[in-house]
Short mmCIF file of N, CA and C in Angstrom, two decimals:
data_model
loop_
_atom_site.label_atom_id
_atom_site.label_comp_id
_atom_site.label_asym_id
_atom_site.label_seq_id
_atom_site.Cartn_x
_atom_site.Cartn_y
_atom_site.Cartn_z
N UNK A 1 -27.19 28.87 295.16
CA UNK A 1 -27.82 28.69 296.45
C UNK A 1 -26.91 27.79 297.28
N UNK A 2 -26.68 28.19 298.49
CA UNK A 2 -25.89 27.40 299.43
C UNK A 2 -26.87 26.83 300.45
N UNK A 3 -26.88 25.52 300.56
CA UNK A 3 -27.85 24.82 301.40
C UNK A 3 -27.15 24.14 302.57
N UNK A 4 -27.71 24.28 303.75
CA UNK A 4 -27.20 23.53 304.90
C UNK A 4 -28.20 22.43 305.23
N UNK A 5 -27.67 21.30 305.62
CA UNK A 5 -28.49 20.14 305.94
C UNK A 5 -28.35 19.79 307.40
N UNK A 6 -29.39 19.20 307.96
CA UNK A 6 -29.39 18.80 309.37
C UNK A 6 -30.37 17.66 309.56
N UNK A 7 -30.42 17.15 310.78
CA UNK A 7 -31.38 16.11 311.14
C UNK A 7 -32.24 16.61 312.30
N UNK A 8 -33.28 15.89 312.63
CA UNK A 8 -34.10 16.25 313.78
C UNK A 8 -33.23 16.27 315.04
N UNK A 9 -32.29 15.33 315.14
CA UNK A 9 -31.39 15.28 316.30
C UNK A 9 -30.54 16.55 316.38
N UNK A 10 -30.09 17.05 315.23
CA UNK A 10 -29.33 18.31 315.22
C UNK A 10 -30.17 19.45 315.79
N UNK A 11 -31.43 19.51 315.38
CA UNK A 11 -32.30 20.57 315.88
C UNK A 11 -32.50 20.43 317.39
N UNK A 12 -32.63 19.20 317.86
CA UNK A 12 -32.79 18.99 319.30
C UNK A 12 -31.54 19.45 320.04
N UNK A 13 -30.37 19.16 319.49
CA UNK A 13 -29.12 19.62 320.10
C UNK A 13 -29.06 21.13 320.14
N UNK A 14 -29.42 21.77 319.02
CA UNK A 14 -29.38 23.23 318.95
C UNK A 14 -30.37 23.90 319.89
N UNK A 15 -31.44 23.18 320.22
CA UNK A 15 -32.43 23.77 321.13
C UNK A 15 -32.09 23.49 322.59
N UNK A 16 -30.95 22.82 322.84
CA UNK A 16 -30.49 22.62 324.20
C UNK A 16 -31.14 21.47 324.95
N UNK A 17 -31.71 20.52 324.23
CA UNK A 17 -32.31 19.38 324.91
C UNK A 17 -31.24 18.63 325.70
N UNK A 18 -31.62 18.03 326.82
CA UNK A 18 -30.64 17.29 327.63
C UNK A 18 -29.90 16.24 326.79
N UNK A 19 -28.61 16.10 327.08
CA UNK A 19 -27.80 15.14 326.35
C UNK A 19 -27.12 15.73 325.14
N UNK A 20 -27.38 16.99 324.87
CA UNK A 20 -26.80 17.65 323.71
C UNK A 20 -25.32 17.90 323.93
N UNK A 21 -24.56 17.80 322.85
CA UNK A 21 -23.13 18.11 322.91
C UNK A 21 -22.90 19.63 322.89
N UNK A 22 -23.93 20.40 322.56
CA UNK A 22 -23.80 21.85 322.44
C UNK A 22 -23.84 22.52 323.81
N UNK A 23 -22.88 23.38 324.05
CA UNK A 23 -22.85 24.17 325.29
C UNK A 23 -23.36 25.57 325.00
N UNK A 24 -23.58 26.34 326.06
CA UNK A 24 -23.98 27.74 325.88
C UNK A 24 -22.93 28.50 325.07
N UNK A 25 -21.66 28.17 325.31
CA UNK A 25 -20.58 28.82 324.57
C UNK A 25 -20.63 28.46 323.08
N UNK A 26 -20.98 27.20 322.78
CA UNK A 26 -21.12 26.77 321.38
C UNK A 26 -22.23 27.56 320.69
N UNK A 27 -23.36 27.72 321.37
CA UNK A 27 -24.47 28.47 320.79
C UNK A 27 -24.08 29.93 320.55
N UNK A 28 -23.41 30.51 321.52
CA UNK A 28 -22.98 31.91 321.39
C UNK A 28 -22.00 32.05 320.22
N UNK A 29 -21.08 31.11 320.08
CA UNK A 29 -20.12 31.14 318.97
C UNK A 29 -20.83 31.00 317.64
N UNK A 30 -21.83 30.14 317.57
CA UNK A 30 -22.59 29.96 316.33
C UNK A 30 -23.34 31.23 315.96
N UNK A 31 -23.98 31.85 316.92
CA UNK A 31 -24.70 33.10 316.65
C UNK A 31 -23.75 34.18 316.13
N UNK A 32 -22.58 34.31 316.79
CA UNK A 32 -21.58 35.30 316.33
C UNK A 32 -21.11 34.97 314.92
N UNK A 33 -20.85 33.70 314.68
CA UNK A 33 -20.38 33.26 313.36
C UNK A 33 -21.39 33.62 312.28
N UNK A 34 -22.66 33.27 312.49
CA UNK A 34 -23.69 33.54 311.49
C UNK A 34 -23.88 35.04 311.29
N UNK A 35 -23.86 35.80 312.37
CA UNK A 35 -24.00 37.25 312.28
C UNK A 35 -22.85 37.83 311.46
N UNK A 36 -21.63 37.40 311.77
CA UNK A 36 -20.45 37.90 311.04
C UNK A 36 -20.49 37.49 309.57
N UNK A 37 -20.83 36.25 309.29
CA UNK A 37 -20.91 35.76 307.91
C UNK A 37 -21.91 36.58 307.12
N UNK A 38 -23.10 36.74 307.66
CA UNK A 38 -24.15 37.47 306.94
C UNK A 38 -23.77 38.94 306.76
N UNK A 39 -23.11 39.52 307.76
CA UNK A 39 -22.64 40.91 307.64
C UNK A 39 -21.61 41.03 306.53
N UNK A 40 -20.66 40.09 306.51
CA UNK A 40 -19.62 40.11 305.47
C UNK A 40 -20.23 39.98 304.07
N UNK A 41 -21.17 39.07 303.92
CA UNK A 41 -21.80 38.86 302.60
C UNK A 41 -22.67 40.05 302.20
N UNK A 42 -23.30 40.69 303.17
CA UNK A 42 -24.08 41.89 302.88
C UNK A 42 -23.16 43.02 302.45
N UNK A 43 -22.07 43.21 303.18
CA UNK A 43 -21.13 44.29 302.86
C UNK A 43 -20.46 44.08 301.50
N UNK A 44 -20.22 42.83 301.12
CA UNK A 44 -19.59 42.56 299.82
C UNK A 44 -20.59 42.65 298.67
N UNK A 45 -21.89 42.75 299.02
CA UNK A 45 -22.93 42.82 298.00
C UNK A 45 -23.31 41.46 297.44
N UNK A 46 -22.83 40.38 298.05
CA UNK A 46 -23.09 39.03 297.52
C UNK A 46 -24.35 38.40 298.09
N UNK A 47 -24.82 38.83 299.25
CA UNK A 47 -25.98 38.21 299.88
C UNK A 47 -27.27 38.71 299.25
N UNK A 48 -28.06 37.79 298.74
CA UNK A 48 -29.37 38.12 298.21
C UNK A 48 -30.43 37.84 299.29
N UNK A 49 -30.33 36.66 299.92
CA UNK A 49 -31.28 36.28 300.96
C UNK A 49 -30.70 35.11 301.74
N UNK A 50 -31.07 35.02 303.00
CA UNK A 50 -30.71 33.86 303.81
C UNK A 50 -31.83 33.59 304.80
N UNK A 51 -32.06 32.32 305.06
CA UNK A 51 -33.09 31.91 306.01
C UNK A 51 -32.70 30.59 306.65
N UNK A 52 -33.05 30.46 307.91
CA UNK A 52 -33.00 29.16 308.57
C UNK A 52 -34.40 28.59 308.55
N UNK A 53 -34.51 27.29 308.58
CA UNK A 53 -35.81 26.63 308.55
C UNK A 53 -36.12 25.97 309.88
N UNK A 54 -37.39 25.89 310.22
CA UNK A 54 -37.82 25.24 311.46
C UNK A 54 -37.46 23.76 311.43
N UNK A 55 -37.47 23.15 312.58
CA UNK A 55 -37.14 21.74 312.72
C UNK A 55 -38.07 20.86 311.89
N UNK A 56 -37.59 19.70 311.46
CA UNK A 56 -38.40 18.79 310.64
C UNK A 56 -39.71 18.38 311.31
N UNK A 57 -39.74 18.42 312.63
CA UNK A 57 -40.96 18.04 313.33
C UNK A 57 -42.11 19.00 312.97
N UNK A 58 -41.78 20.18 312.48
CA UNK A 58 -42.80 21.17 312.12
C UNK A 58 -43.13 21.17 310.62
N UNK A 59 -42.62 20.20 309.90
CA UNK A 59 -42.84 20.19 308.46
C UNK A 59 -43.96 19.21 308.07
N UNK A 60 -44.38 19.36 306.84
CA UNK A 60 -45.37 18.45 306.24
C UNK A 60 -44.88 18.04 304.87
N UNK A 61 -45.08 16.79 304.56
CA UNK A 61 -44.70 16.26 303.25
C UNK A 61 -45.98 15.81 302.55
N UNK A 62 -46.09 16.16 301.28
CA UNK A 62 -47.25 15.76 300.50
C UNK A 62 -46.83 14.84 299.38
N UNK A 63 -47.62 13.79 299.18
CA UNK A 63 -47.40 12.83 298.09
C UNK A 63 -48.76 12.45 297.53
N UNK A 64 -48.74 12.05 296.27
CA UNK A 64 -49.97 11.54 295.67
C UNK A 64 -50.11 10.06 295.97
N UNK A 65 -51.27 9.67 296.40
CA UNK A 65 -51.62 8.27 296.61
C UNK A 65 -52.94 8.03 295.89
N UNK A 66 -52.85 7.25 294.81
CA UNK A 66 -54.04 6.98 293.99
C UNK A 66 -54.69 8.28 293.53
N UNK A 67 -53.84 9.25 293.16
CA UNK A 67 -54.31 10.51 292.61
C UNK A 67 -54.78 11.52 293.64
N UNK A 68 -54.63 11.22 294.92
CA UNK A 68 -55.09 12.11 295.98
C UNK A 68 -53.88 12.57 296.80
N UNK A 69 -53.75 13.89 297.02
CA UNK A 69 -52.65 14.36 297.87
C UNK A 69 -52.82 13.86 299.31
N UNK A 70 -51.77 13.25 299.85
CA UNK A 70 -51.78 12.76 301.22
C UNK A 70 -50.70 13.52 301.99
N UNK A 71 -51.08 14.02 303.16
CA UNK A 71 -50.19 14.82 303.98
C UNK A 71 -49.63 13.96 305.11
N UNK A 72 -48.30 14.04 305.29
CA UNK A 72 -47.64 13.37 306.41
C UNK A 72 -46.91 14.44 307.21
N UNK A 73 -47.17 14.48 308.52
CA UNK A 73 -46.47 15.42 309.38
C UNK A 73 -45.09 14.88 309.71
N UNK A 74 -44.10 15.80 309.81
CA UNK A 74 -42.73 15.41 310.14
C UNK A 74 -42.59 15.12 311.62
N UNK A 75 -41.43 14.65 312.06
CA UNK A 75 -40.27 14.32 311.23
C UNK A 75 -40.48 13.01 310.49
N UNK A 76 -39.59 12.72 309.58
CA UNK A 76 -39.74 11.56 308.72
C UNK A 76 -38.66 10.55 309.04
N UNK A 77 -39.07 9.40 309.53
CA UNK A 77 -38.11 8.37 309.96
C UNK A 77 -37.18 7.96 308.84
N UNK A 78 -37.68 7.97 307.59
CA UNK A 78 -36.86 7.52 306.47
C UNK A 78 -35.87 8.58 305.99
N UNK A 79 -35.95 9.78 306.55
CA UNK A 79 -35.09 10.88 306.12
C UNK A 79 -33.98 11.11 307.13
N UNK A 80 -32.75 10.97 306.67
CA UNK A 80 -31.61 11.22 307.55
C UNK A 80 -31.33 12.71 307.66
N UNK A 81 -31.38 13.42 306.54
CA UNK A 81 -31.05 14.84 306.52
C UNK A 81 -32.16 15.63 305.84
N UNK A 82 -32.36 16.83 306.34
CA UNK A 82 -33.34 17.73 305.75
C UNK A 82 -32.69 19.08 305.54
N UNK A 83 -33.29 19.89 304.70
CA UNK A 83 -32.81 21.24 304.49
C UNK A 83 -32.99 22.03 305.79
N UNK A 84 -31.91 22.63 306.27
CA UNK A 84 -31.95 23.37 307.53
C UNK A 84 -31.97 24.88 307.29
N UNK A 85 -31.38 25.32 306.20
CA UNK A 85 -31.33 26.73 305.90
C UNK A 85 -30.64 26.96 304.57
N UNK A 86 -30.64 28.21 304.15
CA UNK A 86 -30.03 28.50 302.86
C UNK A 86 -29.55 29.94 302.78
N UNK A 87 -28.62 30.14 301.89
CA UNK A 87 -28.15 31.46 301.50
C UNK A 87 -28.27 31.53 299.98
N UNK A 88 -28.87 32.57 299.49
CA UNK A 88 -28.82 32.84 298.05
C UNK A 88 -27.79 33.95 297.89
N UNK A 89 -26.75 33.63 297.13
CA UNK A 89 -25.68 34.60 296.93
C UNK A 89 -25.54 34.87 295.44
N UNK A 90 -25.20 36.08 295.14
CA UNK A 90 -24.88 36.46 293.77
C UNK A 90 -23.42 36.87 293.78
N UNK A 91 -22.59 36.01 293.22
CA UNK A 91 -21.15 36.25 293.32
C UNK A 91 -20.48 36.01 291.97
N UNK A 92 -19.21 36.29 291.91
CA UNK A 92 -18.47 36.29 290.65
C UNK A 92 -18.41 34.92 289.97
N UNK A 93 -18.44 33.85 290.76
CA UNK A 93 -18.24 32.54 290.16
C UNK A 93 -18.75 31.43 291.06
N UNK A 94 -18.84 30.26 290.47
CA UNK A 94 -19.19 29.05 291.22
C UNK A 94 -18.12 28.76 292.26
N UNK A 95 -16.87 29.04 291.92
CA UNK A 95 -15.78 28.85 292.86
C UNK A 95 -15.92 29.78 294.06
N UNK A 96 -16.35 31.01 293.84
CA UNK A 96 -16.56 31.94 294.96
C UNK A 96 -17.68 31.42 295.85
N UNK A 97 -18.77 30.92 295.27
CA UNK A 97 -19.85 30.35 296.07
C UNK A 97 -19.33 29.17 296.89
N UNK A 98 -18.44 28.40 296.32
CA UNK A 98 -17.84 27.26 297.02
C UNK A 98 -16.98 27.75 298.18
N UNK A 99 -16.25 28.84 298.00
CA UNK A 99 -15.47 29.43 299.09
C UNK A 99 -16.35 29.84 300.25
N UNK A 100 -17.51 30.44 299.94
CA UNK A 100 -18.45 30.85 300.98
C UNK A 100 -18.97 29.61 301.70
N UNK A 101 -19.32 28.57 300.94
CA UNK A 101 -19.82 27.33 301.54
C UNK A 101 -18.77 26.69 302.44
N UNK A 102 -17.50 26.77 302.04
CA UNK A 102 -16.42 26.21 302.86
C UNK A 102 -16.34 26.94 304.20
N UNK A 103 -16.60 28.22 304.18
CA UNK A 103 -16.61 28.99 305.43
C UNK A 103 -17.75 28.50 306.33
N UNK A 104 -18.90 28.21 305.73
CA UNK A 104 -20.06 27.75 306.50
C UNK A 104 -19.80 26.37 307.09
N UNK A 105 -19.29 25.45 306.28
CA UNK A 105 -19.08 24.08 306.77
C UNK A 105 -18.02 24.03 307.85
N UNK A 106 -17.18 25.06 307.92
CA UNK A 106 -16.14 25.13 308.94
C UNK A 106 -16.59 25.95 310.14
N UNK A 107 -17.89 26.12 310.30
CA UNK A 107 -18.43 26.91 311.39
C UNK A 107 -18.23 26.26 312.75
N UNK A 108 -18.49 27.03 313.81
CA UNK A 108 -18.26 26.54 315.17
C UNK A 108 -19.28 25.49 315.61
N UNK A 109 -18.90 24.75 316.60
CA UNK A 109 -19.76 23.74 317.20
C UNK A 109 -18.92 22.72 317.93
N UNK A 110 -19.57 21.82 318.63
CA UNK A 110 -18.82 20.78 319.34
C UNK A 110 -18.03 19.93 318.33
N UNK A 111 -16.82 19.56 318.71
CA UNK A 111 -15.98 18.75 317.81
C UNK A 111 -16.69 17.48 317.37
N UNK A 112 -17.51 16.91 318.23
CA UNK A 112 -18.21 15.67 317.89
C UNK A 112 -19.23 15.87 316.77
N UNK A 113 -19.68 17.09 316.56
CA UNK A 113 -20.69 17.37 315.52
C UNK A 113 -20.07 17.91 314.23
N UNK A 114 -18.95 18.59 314.32
CA UNK A 114 -18.41 19.33 313.18
C UNK A 114 -18.11 18.45 311.97
N UNK A 115 -17.67 17.23 312.18
CA UNK A 115 -17.34 16.34 311.06
C UNK A 115 -18.59 15.90 310.30
N UNK A 116 -19.77 16.14 310.87
CA UNK A 116 -21.02 15.74 310.22
C UNK A 116 -21.72 16.89 309.50
N UNK A 117 -21.16 18.09 309.56
CA UNK A 117 -21.77 19.22 308.88
C UNK A 117 -21.81 18.96 307.37
N UNK A 118 -22.91 19.34 306.74
CA UNK A 118 -23.05 19.18 305.29
C UNK A 118 -23.56 20.50 304.71
N UNK A 119 -22.88 20.97 303.68
CA UNK A 119 -23.30 22.18 302.97
C UNK A 119 -23.22 21.88 301.48
N UNK A 120 -24.29 22.16 300.75
CA UNK A 120 -24.32 21.97 299.30
C UNK A 120 -24.31 23.31 298.60
N UNK A 121 -23.73 23.35 297.42
CA UNK A 121 -23.76 24.53 296.56
C UNK A 121 -24.43 24.11 295.26
N UNK A 122 -25.49 24.83 294.88
CA UNK A 122 -26.19 24.50 293.64
C UNK A 122 -26.56 25.78 292.91
N UNK A 123 -26.24 25.83 291.64
CA UNK A 123 -26.63 27.00 290.86
C UNK A 123 -28.16 27.08 290.74
N UNK A 124 -28.67 28.30 290.72
CA UNK A 124 -30.08 28.52 290.44
C UNK A 124 -30.26 28.59 288.93
N UNK A 125 -31.40 28.15 288.46
CA UNK A 125 -31.67 28.20 287.03
C UNK A 125 -32.80 29.19 286.76
N UNK A 126 -32.76 29.80 285.60
CA UNK A 126 -33.78 30.77 285.22
C UNK A 126 -34.88 30.17 284.37
N UNK A 127 -34.57 29.05 283.72
CA UNK A 127 -35.58 28.42 282.85
C UNK A 127 -35.24 26.95 282.67
N UNK A 128 -36.16 26.23 282.07
CA UNK A 128 -35.94 24.81 281.78
C UNK A 128 -34.73 24.61 280.87
N UNK A 129 -34.43 25.60 280.03
CA UNK A 129 -33.27 25.51 279.14
C UNK A 129 -31.97 25.38 279.94
N UNK A 130 -31.93 25.97 281.14
CA UNK A 130 -30.72 25.89 281.97
C UNK A 130 -30.50 24.49 282.54
N UNK A 131 -31.52 23.66 282.54
CA UNK A 131 -31.39 22.32 283.11
C UNK A 131 -30.66 21.36 282.18
N UNK A 132 -30.52 21.70 280.92
CA UNK A 132 -29.91 20.81 279.93
C UNK A 132 -28.41 20.61 280.19
N UNK A 133 -27.76 21.53 280.87
CA UNK A 133 -26.30 21.43 281.07
C UNK A 133 -25.93 20.38 282.05
#
């Protein structure tokens, strides 16, 4: 699984809120980039699924407090980064998944934002036995 991370501020920038470093051209380049990436992965047979996630302001976090589930609406001040989206890929190796992730982290955007992009690669497990490694 390839995971992209973002912050509430990133989502605000992507939605074009005033003060954003993102221009219309940046948004258009990002859309083209994602379309091309997903097309390439589909054509290679490596893409299983991909999704973007709504902004953290639309999320809910649940925790137990004295044995009772307590719901907190986002965004979360204590959280710097949240999961923004993911790709599930089935490819020849962990190195190949890393190559795909490198393409994602090098995606378009304002120069001021690009150095802050974060992409994680994590193998999926089929059972608890896979967690021992």
